[in-house]
Structure formats: structure tokens, C-alpha cells
Coordinates of C-alpha atoms in Angstrom, one line a residue:
Chain A
M20 CA 39.7 -22.7 13.9
I21 CA 37.0 -22.3 16.5
S22 CA 36.6 -18.7 17.6
D23 CA 35.1 -17.4 20.7
N24 CA 32.1 -16.4 18.6
D25 CA 31.7 -20.2 17.7
L26 CA 31.9 -21.3 21.3
Q27 CA 29.3 -18.8 22.2
A28 CA 27.1 -20.2 19.4
L29 CA 27.7 -23.7 20.6
W30 CA 26.8 -22.7 24.2
I31 CA 23.5 -21.1 23.1
T32 CA 22.6 -24.1 20.9
L33 CA 23.2 -26.6 23.9
Q34 CA 21.1 -24.3 26.1
L35 CA 18.3 -23.9 23.6
A36 CA 18.2 -27.6 22.9
T37 CA 18.2 -28.6 26.6
L38 CA 15.6 -26.1 27.6
T39 CA 13.4 -27.1 24.7
T40 CA 13.6 -30.7 25.3
L41 CA 12.7 -30.3 28.9
I42 CA 9.7 -28.3 28.0
L43 CA 8.8 -30.8 25.4
L44 CA 9.0 -33.6 27.8
L45 CA 6.8 -31.9 30.3
L46 CA 4.3 -30.8 27.6
G47 CA 4.6 -33.7 25.3
T48 CA 4.1 -36.5 28.0
P49 CA 0.4 -35.7 28.8
L50 CA -0.3 -34.6 25.3
A51 CA 1.0 -38.1 23.9
W52 CA -0.7 -39.9 26.6
W53 CA -3.9 -38.2 25.8
L54 CA -3.4 -39.0 22.1
A55 CA -2.6 -42.6 22.8
H56 CA -5.9 -43.2 24.6
S57 CA -8.4 -40.7 23.6
R58 CA -11.2 -41.4 21.2
A59 CA -12.3 -37.7 20.9
R60 CA -13.2 -36.3 17.5
I61 CA -10.7 -33.6 17.8
K62 CA -7.9 -36.0 18.1
P63 CA -7.1 -36.1 14.5
V64 CA -7.0 -32.4 14.2
I65 CA -4.6 -32.1 17.0
E66 CA -2.4 -34.9 15.5
A67 CA -2.3 -33.1 12.2
I68 CA -1.4 -29.8 13.8
I69 CA 1.5 -31.4 15.8
A70 CA 2.6 -33.1 12.6
L71 CA 2.7 -29.8 10.7
P72 CA 6.4 -29.1 11.3
L73 CA 7.2 -32.3 9.6
V74 CA 5.9 -31.1 6.3
L75 CA 6.1 -27.3 6.3
P76 CA 9.1 -25.4 5.2
P77 CA 10.7 -24.0 8.3
T78 CA 10.3 -20.6 6.8
V79 CA 6.7 -20.9 6.8
L80 CA 6.4 -21.8 10.4
G81 CA 9.0 -19.2 11.2
F82 CA 7.1 -16.5 9.5
Y83 CA 4.0 -17.2 11.4
L84 CA 6.0 -17.5 14.7
L85 CA 7.6 -14.2 13.9
L86 CA 4.3 -12.5 13.8
A87 CA 3.0 -14.3 16.9
L88 CA 6.2 -13.4 18.8
G89 CA 6.2 -9.8 17.6
P90 CA 4.6 -6.8 19.4
Q91 CA 1.2 -7.5 17.7
G92 CA 1.3 -11.3 18.2
I93 CA -0.3 -13.4 20.7
F94 CA 2.9 -14.4 22.5
G95 CA 4.4 -10.8 22.1
Q96 CA 1.3 -9.2 23.6
T97 CA 1.4 -11.5 26.5
S98 CA 4.9 -11.0 27.2
Q99 CA 4.6 -7.3 26.9
A100 CA 1.8 -7.2 29.2
L101 CA 4.0 -9.0 31.6
G102 CA 6.6 -6.3 31.0
L103 CA 9.0 -8.5 29.3
G104 CA 9.0 -6.8 26.0
S105 CA 8.7 -8.4 22.5
L106 CA 9.9 -11.9 22.1
A107 CA 11.0 -11.8 18.5
F108 CA 14.7 -11.9 18.2
T109 CA 15.3 -13.0 21.8
F110 CA 16.5 -16.3 23.4
S111 CA 13.1 -16.9 24.8
G112 CA 11.4 -16.4 21.4
L113 CA 13.8 -19.0 20.2
V114 CA 12.7 -21.5 22.8
I115 CA 9.1 -20.9 22.0
G116 CA 9.7 -21.5 18.3
S117 CA 11.7 -24.6 19.0
V118 CA 9.1 -26.1 21.1
F119 CA 6.7 -25.8 18.1
Y120 CA 9.2 -27.0 15.6
S121 CA 10.5 -30.0 17.6
L122 CA 7.0 -31.0 19.0
P123 CA 6.3 -34.1 16.7
F124 CA 9.7 -35.5 17.3
V125 CA 8.9 -35.9 21.1
V126 CA 5.1 -36.5 20.9
Q127 CA 5.1 -39.1 18.1
P128 CA 7.6 -41.5 19.9
L129 CA 5.9 -41.1 23.2
Q130 CA 2.5 -41.7 21.6
N131 CA 3.6 -44.9 19.8
T132 CA 5.0 -46.2 23.0
F133 CA 2.0 -45.4 25.1
S134 CA -0.3 -47.0 22.5
A135 CA 1.9 -50.1 22.5
I136 CA 1.7 -50.4 26.3
G137 CA -1.9 -50.0 26.4
R138 CA -4.2 -49.3 29.5
R139 CA -3.9 -52.8 30.9
P140 CA -0.6 -52.5 32.9
L141 CA -2.2 -49.4 34.7
E142 CA -5.4 -51.3 35.4
V143 CA -3.4 -54.0 37.0
A144 CA -1.3 -51.6 39.0
A145 CA -4.4 -49.9 40.2
T146 CA -5.9 -53.3 41.4
L147 CA -2.7 -53.6 43.2
R148 CA -3.2 -50.5 45.4
A149 CA -1.0 -48.0 43.3
T150 CA -2.3 -44.3 43.2
A151 CA -2.3 -42.6 39.7
L152 CA 1.2 -40.9 40.4
D153 CA 2.6 -44.1 41.6
R154 CA 1.3 -45.8 38.6
F155 CA 3.0 -43.4 36.3
F156 CA 6.4 -43.7 38.1
S157 CA 6.3 -47.4 38.9
V158 CA 4.8 -48.7 35.6
I159 CA 4.5 -46.2 32.8
L160 CA 7.9 -44.7 33.1
P161 CA 9.9 -47.9 33.1
L162 CA 7.7 -49.4 30.5
A163 CA 8.0 -46.5 28.2
R164 CA 11.8 -45.9 28.8
S165 CA 12.8 -46.6 25.2
G166 CA 10.1 -44.0 24.1
F167 CA 11.2 -41.5 26.5
I168 CA 15.0 -42.1 25.2
T169 CA 13.9 -41.8 21.7
A170 CA 11.8 -38.6 22.4
T171 CA 14.5 -36.9 24.3
I172 CA 17.3 -37.6 21.8
L173 CA 15.2 -36.7 18.8
G174 CA 13.8 -33.6 20.4
F175 CA 17.5 -32.5 21.3
A176 CA 19.1 -33.4 18.1
H177 CA 16.3 -31.8 16.0
T178 CA 16.5 -28.6 17.9
V179 CA 20.3 -28.5 17.5
G180 CA 19.8 -29.0 13.8
E181 CA 17.1 -26.3 13.1
F182 CA 18.0 -23.4 10.9
G183 CA 15.1 -21.8 9.0
V184 CA 12.9 -21.1 12.2
V185 CA 15.8 -19.8 14.0
L186 CA 16.8 -17.4 11.2
M187 CA 13.3 -16.2 10.8
I188 CA 12.4 -15.5 14.5
G189 CA 15.9 -15.3 16.2
G190 CA 17.7 -13.3 13.8
N191 CA 21.4 -13.7 14.1
I192 CA 22.5 -11.9 17.3
P193 CA 26.0 -13.3 18.4
G194 CA 25.9 -14.2 22.1
E195 CA 22.1 -14.2 22.2
T196 CA 20.3 -15.8 19.4
Q197 CA 23.1 -17.2 17.2
V198 CA 23.1 -20.8 17.1
L199 CA 25.6 -23.3 15.5
S200 CA 23.8 -23.9 12.4
I201 CA 23.6 -20.2 11.6
A202 CA 27.2 -19.7 12.6
I203 CA 28.1 -22.3 10.0
Y204 CA 25.9 -20.4 7.4
D205 CA 28.0 -17.2 8.2
H206 CA 31.3 -18.9 7.9
V207 CA 30.3 -20.3 4.5
E208 CA 29.1 -17.0 3.4
A209 CA 32.4 -15.4 4.4
V210 CA 34.3 -18.3 2.6
D211 CA 35.8 -19.3 5.9
Y212 CA 35.7 -23.1 5.0
V213 CA 38.0 -24.2 7.7
S214 CA 35.7 -22.9 10.5
A215 CA 32.7 -24.1 8.7
H216 CA 34.3 -27.6 8.6
W217 CA 35.0 -27.6 12.2
L218 CA 31.4 -26.8 13.2
A219 CA 29.7 -28.7 10.5
G220 CA 31.9 -31.8 11.1
G221 CA 31.2 -31.6 14.7
L222 CA 27.5 -31.2 14.3
L223 CA 27.5 -34.3 11.9
L224 CA 29.5 -36.3 14.2
A225 CA 27.4 -35.5 17.3
S226 CA 24.1 -36.0 15.3
F227 CA 25.3 -39.3 14.2
I228 CA 26.1 -40.5 17.7
M229 CA 22.8 -39.3 19.1
L230 CA 20.9 -41.2 16.5
L231 CA 23.3 -44.3 16.9
L232 CA 22.2 -44.2 20.6
V233 CA 18.6 -44.0 19.5
Y234 CA 18.8 -47.1 17.1
R235 CA 21.0 -49.0 19.7
Y236 CA 18.5 -48.8 22.4
N237 CA 15.2 -48.9 20.4
R238 CA 14.6 -51.6 17.7
R239 CA 11.4 -50.0 16.5
L240 CA 12.2 -46.4 16.1
Q241 CA 9.7 -44.2 14.1
V242 CA 10.6 -40.7 13.2
L243 CA 7.8 -40.2 10.9
P244 CA 4.1 -40.6 11.7
S245 CA 3.0 -44.2 11.8
Chain B
M6 CA -18.5 -60.0 54.6
S7 CA -20.8 -60.7 51.9
L8 CA -20.8 -58.8 48.6
Q9 CA -23.8 -57.0 47.2
A10 CA -23.6 -55.7 43.6
R11 CA -26.0 -54.1 41.1
F12 CA -25.0 -52.5 38.0
Q13 CA -26.2 -50.9 34.8
L14 CA -24.1 -50.1 31.9
S15 CA -24.9 -49.6 28.2
R16 CA -22.5 -50.0 25.5
G17 CA -23.6 -50.0 21.8
D18 CA -26.5 -52.3 21.7
F19 CA -25.3 -54.4 24.7
T20 CA -26.8 -53.6 28.1
L21 CA -25.8 -54.9 31.5
Q22 CA -28.3 -54.9 34.1
A23 CA -27.3 -57.2 36.8
E24 CA -27.9 -57.5 40.6
F25 CA -26.5 -60.2 42.8
S26 CA -25.1 -61.0 46.1
A27 CA -22.3 -63.5 47.1
P28 CA -21.4 -65.0 50.3
A29 CA -18.6 -64.0 52.5
Q30 CA -16.4 -67.0 51.7
G31 CA -15.8 -69.5 49.0
I32 CA -15.9 -69.3 45.3
T33 CA -18.9 -67.8 43.5
A34 CA -18.8 -68.5 39.8
L35 CA -20.0 -65.8 37.2
F36 CA -21.0 -68.2 34.5
G37 CA -22.4 -67.6 31.1
P38 CA -21.6 -67.7 27.4
S39 CA -19.0 -65.4 25.7
G40 CA -20.4 -61.8 25.5
C41 CA -23.0 -62.1 28.3
G42 CA -21.3 -59.4 30.3
K43 CA -19.4 -61.4 32.9
T44 CA -16.1 -59.6 32.5
T45 CA -17.8 -56.3 32.3
L46 CA -19.7 -57.1 35.4
L47 CA -16.4 -58.0 37.2
R48 CA -14.7 -54.8 36.0
C49 CA -17.7 -52.8 37.3
I50 CA -17.2 -54.3 40.7
A51 CA -13.4 -53.6 40.5
G52 CA -14.2 -49.9 39.7
L53 CA -12.6 -50.3 36.2
E54 CA -15.7 -49.1 34.5
P55 CA -16.3 -45.6 35.4
G56 CA -19.3 -45.3 33.2
A57 CA -21.2 -47.9 35.0
R58 CA -24.1 -46.8 37.3
G59 CA -24.8 -48.9 40.4
S60 CA -23.7 -50.0 43.6
V61 CA -21.4 -52.5 45.2
Q62 CA -20.8 -53.1 48.9
L63 CA -18.7 -55.6 50.6
G64 CA -19.9 -56.2 54.2
Q65 CA -20.4 -52.6 55.6
T66 CA -18.2 -51.0 53.3
T67 CA -19.7 -49.2 50.4
W68 CA -17.3 -48.9 47.3
Q69 CA -19.9 -47.3 45.0
D70 CA -23.4 -46.0 45.1
A71 CA -25.2 -42.9 43.8
H72 CA -23.0 -40.6 45.9
T73 CA -19.7 -42.7 46.2
F74 CA -17.0 -43.9 43.9
V75 CA -14.1 -45.5 45.6
P76 CA -11.2 -45.5 43.2
V77 CA -9.9 -48.9 42.1
H78 CA -6.7 -48.7 44.2
R79 CA -8.7 -48.2 47.3
R80 CA -11.1 -50.9 46.9
G81 CA -9.2 -53.6 48.5
I82 CA -9.6 -56.0 45.5
G83 CA -7.3 -58.6 44.0
Y84 CA -7.9 -59.0 40.3
V85 CA -6.5 -61.8 38.1
F86 CA -6.9 -61.1 34.4
Q87 CA -7.3 -63.6 31.7
E88 CA -3.7 -63.0 30.6
A89 CA -1.3 -63.0 33.4
N90 CA -0.3 -59.2 32.7
L91 CA 2.9 -59.4 34.8
F92 CA 5.0 -56.3 34.6
A93 CA 7.6 -56.8 32.1
H94 CA 10.1 -54.6 33.9
L95 CA 10.1 -56.3 37.2
S96 CA 11.4 -59.6 38.4
V97 CA 9.1 -62.3 39.5
R98 CA 9.7 -61.3 43.1
N99 CA 9.1 -57.7 42.5
N100 CA 5.9 -58.5 40.7
L101 CA 4.8 -60.6 43.6
L102 CA 5.7 -57.7 46.1
Y103 CA 4.1 -54.9 44.0
G104 CA 0.8 -55.1 45.7
Y105 CA 2.2 -56.5 49.0
R106 CA 4.3 -53.2 49.5
R107 CA 1.5 -51.0 48.8
S108 CA -1.0 -52.9 51.1
G109 CA 0.6 -51.3 54.1
G110 CA 1.8 -54.7 55.4
D111 CA -1.7 -55.3 56.6
Q112 CA -2.1 -58.9 55.4
G113 CA -5.5 -59.6 57.0
G114 CA -4.6 -63.2 58.0
V115 CA -2.9 -64.0 54.6
D116 CA 0.6 -65.5 55.1
P117 CA 2.7 -64.6 52.1
E118 CA 4.9 -67.6 52.5
R119 CA 2.0 -69.9 52.6
I120 CA 0.5 -68.5 49.4
I121 CA 3.9 -68.7 47.7
Q122 CA 4.2 -72.3 48.8
L123 CA 0.7 -73.2 47.7
L124 CA 1.1 -71.8 44.4
G125 CA 4.4 -73.6 43.9
I126 CA 6.2 -70.4 42.9
D127 CA 9.0 -70.2 45.5
Q128 CA 11.6 -71.4 42.9
L129 CA 10.6 -68.9 40.4
Q130 CA 11.2 -65.7 42.3
D131 CA 14.5 -64.8 40.9
R132 CA 13.5 -65.3 37.4
S133 CA 12.5 -62.7 34.8
V134 CA 8.9 -62.8 33.8
Q135 CA 9.9 -63.3 30.2
N136 CA 11.3 -66.9 31.1
L137 CA 8.0 -68.3 32.6
S138 CA 5.6 -70.7 31.0
G139 CA 2.0 -69.6 30.6
G140 CA 1.0 -71.7 33.8
E141 CA 3.8 -70.1 35.7
R142 CA 2.9 -66.7 34.9
Q143 CA -0.7 -67.2 35.8
R144 CA 0.4 -68.7 39.1
V145 CA 2.5 -65.5 39.8
A146 CA -0.3 -63.4 38.8
I147 CA -2.6 -65.0 41.3
G148 CA 0.0 -64.8 43.9
R149 CA 0.6 -61.1 43.2
A150 CA -3.0 -60.5 43.7
L151 CA -3.4 -62.4 46.9
L152 CA -0.2 -60.7 48.5
S153 CA -1.9 -57.4 48.2
A154 CA -4.2 -58.7 51.0
P155 CA -7.5 -58.3 49.1
Q156 CA -10.8 -58.4 50.9
L157 CA -12.3 -59.7 47.6
L158 CA -10.7 -61.6 44.8
L159 CA -11.9 -61.2 41.3
M160 CA -10.8 -63.8 38.7
D161 CA -11.6 -63.2 35.0
E162 CA -11.2 -66.7 33.3
P163 CA -7.8 -67.0 34.7
L164 CA -7.2 -70.5 33.1
A165 CA -8.8 -70.1 29.9
A166 CA -5.5 -69.4 28.0
L167 CA -3.8 -72.4 29.5
D168 CA -3.2 -76.1 28.4
R169 CA -5.0 -78.9 30.1
E170 CA -2.2 -79.8 32.4
S171 CA -1.3 -76.4 33.8
K172 CA -4.9 -75.8 34.0
N173 CA -5.6 -79.0 36.3
A174 CA -2.7 -78.2 38.4
I175 CA -3.7 -74.6 39.2
M176 CA -7.3 -75.7 39.8
A177 CA -6.0 -77.9 42.5
C178 CA -4.0 -74.8 44.0
L179 CA -7.3 -72.7 43.7
Q180 CA -9.3 -75.3 45.5
Q181 CA -6.9 -75.6 48.3
L182 CA -6.6 -71.7 48.4
S183 CA -10.3 -71.2 48.6
Q184 CA -10.5 -73.3 51.5
E185 CA -7.7 -71.4 53.4
L186 CA -8.7 -67.9 52.4
A187 CA -11.4 -66.1 54.4
I188 CA -12.5 -63.9 51.5
P189 CA -15.1 -64.1 48.9
V190 CA -14.0 -65.0 45.4
L191 CA -15.7 -64.2 42.2
Y192 CA -14.7 -66.5 39.5
V193 CA -15.7 -65.7 35.8
S194 CA -15.9 -68.7 33.5
H195 CA -17.8 -70.1 30.6
D196 CA -16.6 -73.8 31.3
H197 CA -19.1 -75.4 33.4
S198 CA -16.6 -78.2 34.4
E199 CA -14.3 -75.6 35.8
V200 CA -17.2 -74.2 37.6
A201 CA -18.4 -77.6 38.8
Q202 CA -15.0 -78.2 40.3
L203 CA -14.2 -75.0 41.9
A204 CA -17.3 -73.1 42.9
Q205 CA -19.9 -73.6 45.6
Q206 CA -22.3 -70.7 44.5
M207 CA -23.1 -69.7 40.8
I208 CA -24.5 -66.7 39.2
M209 CA -25.6 -67.4 35.6
L210 CA -25.6 -64.6 33.2
D211 CA -27.1 -64.2 29.8
G212 CA -27.4 -61.2 27.6
G213 CA -26.2 -58.8 30.3
R214 CA -28.9 -60.2 32.8
V215 CA -28.7 -62.5 35.9
Q216 CA -30.6 -65.7 34.9
A217 CA -30.3 -67.6 38.1
T218 CA -28.3 -67.9 41.2
G219 CA -27.8 -70.6 43.7
P220 CA -25.6 -73.4 44.7
V221 CA -23.6 -74.9 41.8
I222 CA -25.1 -78.3 42.3
E223 CA -28.6 -77.1 42.0
L224 CA -28.1 -75.0 39.0
L225 CA -26.3 -77.6 37.1
N226 CA -29.4 -79.9 37.3
R227 CA -32.0 -77.4 36.9
L228 CA -34.0 -78.4 33.6
D229 CA -35.3 -74.7 32.9
L230 CA -31.6 -73.6 32.6
P231 CA -29.6 -74.2 29.4
L232 CA -26.9 -76.0 31.3
A233 CA -28.9 -79.2 31.7
H234 CA -29.3 -79.3 27.9
A235 CA -25.8 -78.9 26.9
P236 CA -24.4 -81.9 25.0
D237 CA -22.1 -82.4 27.9
A238 CA -24.6 -81.9 30.6
E239 CA -23.7 -83.4 33.9
T240 CA -24.7 -83.5 37.6
I241 CA -22.4 -83.1 40.6
V242 CA -23.1 -85.1 43.6
E243 CA -21.4 -84.8 47.0
G244 CA -20.2 -87.9 48.7
I245 CA -17.9 -89.1 51.6
I246 CA -15.1 -91.2 51.2
N247 CA -15.8 -94.3 53.1
A248 CA -13.1 -96.7 52.3
H249 CA -10.2 -97.6 49.9
D250 CA -9.7 -100.9 48.2
E251 CA -6.0 -101.3 47.7
R252 CA -6.4 -104.7 46.0
Y253 CA -8.4 -103.2 43.0
G254 CA -7.1 -99.5 43.2
L255 CA -10.5 -98.2 43.9
S256 CA -12.2 -95.9 46.5
Y257 CA -15.7 -96.2 47.7
L258 CA -18.0 -93.2 48.5
E259 CA -21.3 -92.9 50.1
F260 CA -23.8 -90.5 48.7
A261 CA -27.5 -90.0 49.3
G262 CA -28.3 -92.4 46.5
G263 CA -25.9 -95.3 47.5
R264 CA -22.4 -96.3 47.1
L265 CA -20.2 -95.0 44.3
T266 CA -16.9 -96.8 43.1
V267 CA -14.3 -94.5 41.7
T268 CA -10.6 -94.9 40.8
Q269 CA -8.6 -94.7 44.0
A270 CA -8.3 -91.2 45.4
D271 CA -5.4 -90.0 47.4
L272 CA -7.7 -88.6 50.0
P273 CA -8.5 -89.6 53.7
V274 CA -11.5 -91.5 54.6
G275 CA -14.2 -89.3 55.8
Q276 CA -13.4 -86.4 53.3
T277 CA -16.2 -85.0 51.4
V278 CA -15.7 -85.0 47.7
R279 CA -17.7 -84.0 44.6
V280 CA -18.1 -86.4 41.6
R281 CA -19.2 -85.5 38.2
L282 CA -21.8 -87.8 36.6
Q283 CA -22.3 -87.0 32.7
A284 CA -25.8 -87.4 31.4
R285 CA -24.6 -89.4 28.4
D286 CA -22.8 -91.8 30.7
I287 CA -25.8 -92.9 32.6
S288 CA -28.2 -95.7 31.1
L289 CA -31.3 -97.0 32.6
T290 CA -32.6 -100.5 33.3
L291 CA -36.0 -101.9 34.6
S292 CA -34.2 -104.5 36.6
Q293 CA -31.0 -104.4 38.6
Q294 CA -28.4 -106.0 36.2
T295 CA -25.8 -108.4 37.8
D296 CA -24.1 -109.7 34.7
T297 CA -22.5 -106.3 33.7
S298 CA -19.1 -104.9 34.0
I299 CA -20.6 -101.7 35.4
L300 CA -20.0 -101.1 39.0
N301 CA -22.2 -98.1 39.8
I302 CA -25.8 -99.1 39.7
F303 CA -28.4 -97.7 42.0
P304 CA -32.3 -97.5 42.3
V305 CA -33.7 -94.2 41.1
T306 CA -37.2 -92.7 40.5
I307 CA -38.0 -90.7 37.4
E308 CA -38.7 -87.2 38.3
A309 CA -39.2 -85.8 35.0
I310 CA -38.7 -86.3 31.2
V311 CA -37.8 -83.7 28.8
E312 CA -37.9 -84.1 25.0
E313 CA -34.5 -83.3 23.3
P314 CA -35.5 -83.4 19.6
P315 CA -34.9 -85.2 17.4
A316 CA -34.1 -88.5 18.8
Q317 CA -33.2 -88.0 22.6
Q318 CA -34.7 -87.6 26.0
L319 CA -33.2 -86.1 29.1
V320 CA -34.5 -88.1 32.2
I321 CA -34.1 -86.3 35.5
L322 CA -33.7 -88.8 38.3
D323 CA -34.0 -88.8 42.0
A324 CA -31.6 -91.1 43.8
N325 CA -32.9 -90.7 47.3
G326 CA -32.4 -86.9 47.4
A327 CA -29.6 -86.7 44.8
T328 CA -30.5 -85.4 41.4
L329 CA -29.1 -87.4 38.4
L330 CA -29.5 -86.8 34.6
A331 CA -29.6 -89.5 32.1
R332 CA -29.8 -89.0 28.3
I333 CA -31.2 -91.9 26.4
T334 CA -33.0 -92.1 23.1
R335 CA -36.6 -91.8 22.8
K336 CA -36.8 -95.2 21.2
S337 CA -35.4 -96.7 24.5
A338 CA -37.6 -94.7 26.6
E339 CA -40.6 -96.0 24.8
Y340 CA -39.4 -99.5 24.9
L341 CA -38.9 -99.3 28.5
K342 CA -42.2 -97.5 29.1
L343 CA -40.4 -94.9 31.2
A344 CA -43.0 -92.5 33.0
V345 CA -42.6 -90.1 35.8
G346 CA -42.7 -91.9 39.1
K347 CA -41.4 -95.0 37.7
Q348 CA -38.6 -96.8 39.7
V349 CA -35.7 -97.8 37.6
Y350 CA -32.0 -98.7 37.9
A351 CA -29.3 -96.1 36.8
Q352 CA -26.0 -97.5 35.5
V353 CA -23.3 -95.2 35.6
K354 CA -20.5 -96.0 33.2
S355 CA -17.9 -93.5 34.5
V356 CA -17.5 -91.4 37.5
A357 CA -14.9 -88.8 37.9
L358 CA -13.9 -87.1 41.0
V359 CA -14.1 -83.4 40.6

């Protein structure tokens, strides 16, 4: 059955996925906008970097993130300088790792949507007296609604489903960094198939429902780079 | 408030270098072949081309010069694009109100009800934009631009994508609107009959440069400009409706050169109208024919003759101050011994009210 430990893992997973998705929407929207409209030479390089988590084994990403979050790494040093200690094996570290890991799942649907909308509706809105901020909220946001729904659901679902990266950088600290996917792994290791079934089945169902929502609201969904 | 604009913009091997002014009222056509920079120039004026150098002033207000760049949303323009570009997420009503709400309610003499009525879009307001025809969409787009109370209306070939019927209907609306609006309108077009019908002034562009500016009637007739040499060269003359003939369903107009007979027009006597006379519909005779079905015959003096190889000549005619063009064969010209200064009769086979 479901133990307190499992509930804790569920709670951490939900926190992690929610926080990661929010951060990704904030960072991903301007980034996707830039990618959709820029003709800069560096654009393909940025696109390739963003797409890396799609092809890399999570352990590779996790390994480098571990180094970056550790006491000698760029994130680790920054956080230490701020008096926050090392980030490896902490919830904050998990959030940073998840942001990198789920980035393409948020940026790509947004970029596709923004490309499809084009600049013209913004130009029209500008000629009708709308300021830049007004244009974003009154034109882009509603026109890109399906893209935002897709990006949110995919970003969330993908963060819930991550395993390799979490294992590498988060360790497996119950109540702090132990997420559902790792709790399932532990149950299987301990041959506690009943508990494993509860969690795995729940995750399967939840993931299916989320994807169903995506496909229900978006005819043209692209998970992979177009 | 008249408009002054001067712009320079390079893009690849195309260079726009144009300077012009437009009067404070009425429609000024930006005319020229595809790729001559009309649209780019219009976008520069709107502030949609941040890379363009130059200046634009409307009356005393400077929107752009070496030190100033007023952003698009503060320029007080209305812009109608070639495609209607209605906001797909808004109803017709909310499309119409988008700019109206943001213009601070200062309608500058524009009555929204009147615009909606003139454009015939009152019945469409609760529809979704997906269910509109092409003509309806463009009407809504024009209404949306006008309801934002612009000080300058910019129109980029707004009728180019429409069928003949919608086009004519909207043109009639635009004619009416331009008479009621107290703002200048810049109208981009490559269709000279559209220009002849709508515009009073004209700016001819070619290869990114201004070729000529002036009243439409003058420019259409100038032999040094390509318009007069187009296969469908025409002249526009202005006349006043003088009487209607109910019996034959005809109207008579007085113009400088005499009396013109046209199919009865539903317009009051005394109204000034424009008629279009196509060069290929005008033939010349040495004496006044009486045994002919042609009704419109008047005496003219030959002003100039221009060769149009291989077989034709364009004869420019002065009908007591009004200019007409006739396209005839060189063979006929030689046979009639046409020469500059000679008095002949022009027979006009068809006259269309513009």
C-alpha cells in the first residue's frame, strides 16, 4: 500500500514539477519568442543546445549537472558565495536540473506556436494603439493559448517522469529529494511489487490523462523538434 | 494636416529612396509596379520598419527624424493590410473595438456608428471572424482601423485579394468615406483603374524612387510616364451631371470638351463625376459623322503624336482643355494625314462613370 514515505515522494514530485514548469514558462517564453523570430547566426547553436536533453542519456546530463552544482561547479560556487551551501543533493539542485532537462519540452511547442502566429498580428495590434505589454496579453497570449497548454503539460509531465538526472544530482533522500520515479525504483529493488504497482500505475494513469488533454486541445502537437 | 515623408532603406539590392508630401485631405495613391517599394514606404511611415532612415511629419507633429522615433502605437495611424488580419480570437465586435478602446475615446470627429453603417457591417458584429467572406473581413478591417480615430489612414492594396463584386462595393464605400473623413489617406495600389476611381492625388514609384507626383487626372495622361503607354491607357475627365433622359435610360454630362452621354447614373443633377475614356475606345474622323451609332463625338485638336511600335500611335488630344488619348494604327494616321495642331473629331465608343 501507499506509505507515508510514498506520499512524501508524491508531494516532492508535485512541488518539483510545478516549480520547474513555472520557471520554464517564465524563461521559455522570451527564449521561444526570440528563437521564433530571430535570424541571428547563433540561433541554430542555441536550438541545438536546448534540444540536447532530447537525445542525451539522462545520466550524461546528470553527471555534468552534478559537477556544476557541486562545490567546485558554477552553480555550486554561486550558491556558496551567497551563503546557501552546495546545491548537489538538495531540492534546489533538483529544480535547476529539471529546468535544463525539461527545457525543450516547453520551448519547442512555444517556438512552433509563435512561428505559426508570425509578426503580423503584433503589427496590426501596434497600429491599433496597443503597447508592447498590451500586445502580449491581448494578442499573443490568446493566440498562443494551445502552445502554452501544450508546453505546460509537457513540461510538467516530463519533470514528473524524470529519473536519471534526479538520481545523479538529487540522490535519494526521503523527504527532501526522493521523487516518485525513484521511490518506485526502491520498491522494485526491495521486491515490494504491490507498492511499486500503486505508484507506477498512478503515474501511468496521470501521464496518460495529461497527454490526453494535450491531444484533445491541440490537433498539431509536436513533441520532437520539427 | 498635410503629410511630409522622406525615407531611405536598403535591403539586399533594393534601395528605397523616396520623398513626397500628401495633402491634408482626400486619397493620395502610392502607385507603381510590384516590387517598386510602395508597401515598404507605407510601412516606413507607419513606423513598422525600424531600420529605415528618414523623417515623417503630419502637420506639426514629427513622428520620425534624426532624433525622434515615435513607436507605431503612438503614431495615430490606421493601417489596413492587404489581408484583413482580423484577430482570430475575437468576435467581429471586439475586433472593431480593439483600437477604439485604446484610442482613449477621442474620436476626432469620427462617428463610430456612421462608419459601421457606411461599411455595411452592422449585421456582422456578433459573428465570429471565421464565418466572414473575404469582402466582409476587409470591411471589418477598414472599420477597425477607422474606429481607432487615426489622423492618417494607410491602406496597402486592401482590395487586391477580393473578387470583382466585393471590390466594387467596397470602393463605393471608400469613396463615400473619403469625402466624410477629414484625414489624409495613403492608398497603395498597382491597379490604375482603382486609382483613377478613388484617388485625387498620385505618387508614382518605380525602383524605390518617386517618379512623379500630382493630380491623378494629370499623371494618367502624361506621355512621359508609362501609364499612358499601358495597353489599357485611359484618361479621366471630370464633368457635371446636367440632365437625365428617362426615355432612353441615359444621363448627360457637361465637360470642358462638350457633352458626354452615359448610361443613366443614379446621381443628382449638378453632381461632379469622373468618367473614364479608354485610349483604345477613341477613334478619330476628319469630319463630324452623323450616320453613326456613336453618341459621344466632339471636336478636338491634336496636341502630340507618339509612336507605339510596331503598328500603333498614341494621339494626345485637347478637347477644349480636357486631355484625351486615342490609340489608332499608324496606317490610319497616315491615311488621315494627322499632324500636330490639326482639328479632328474624336468618337468615343464607350464612356464609363468612374
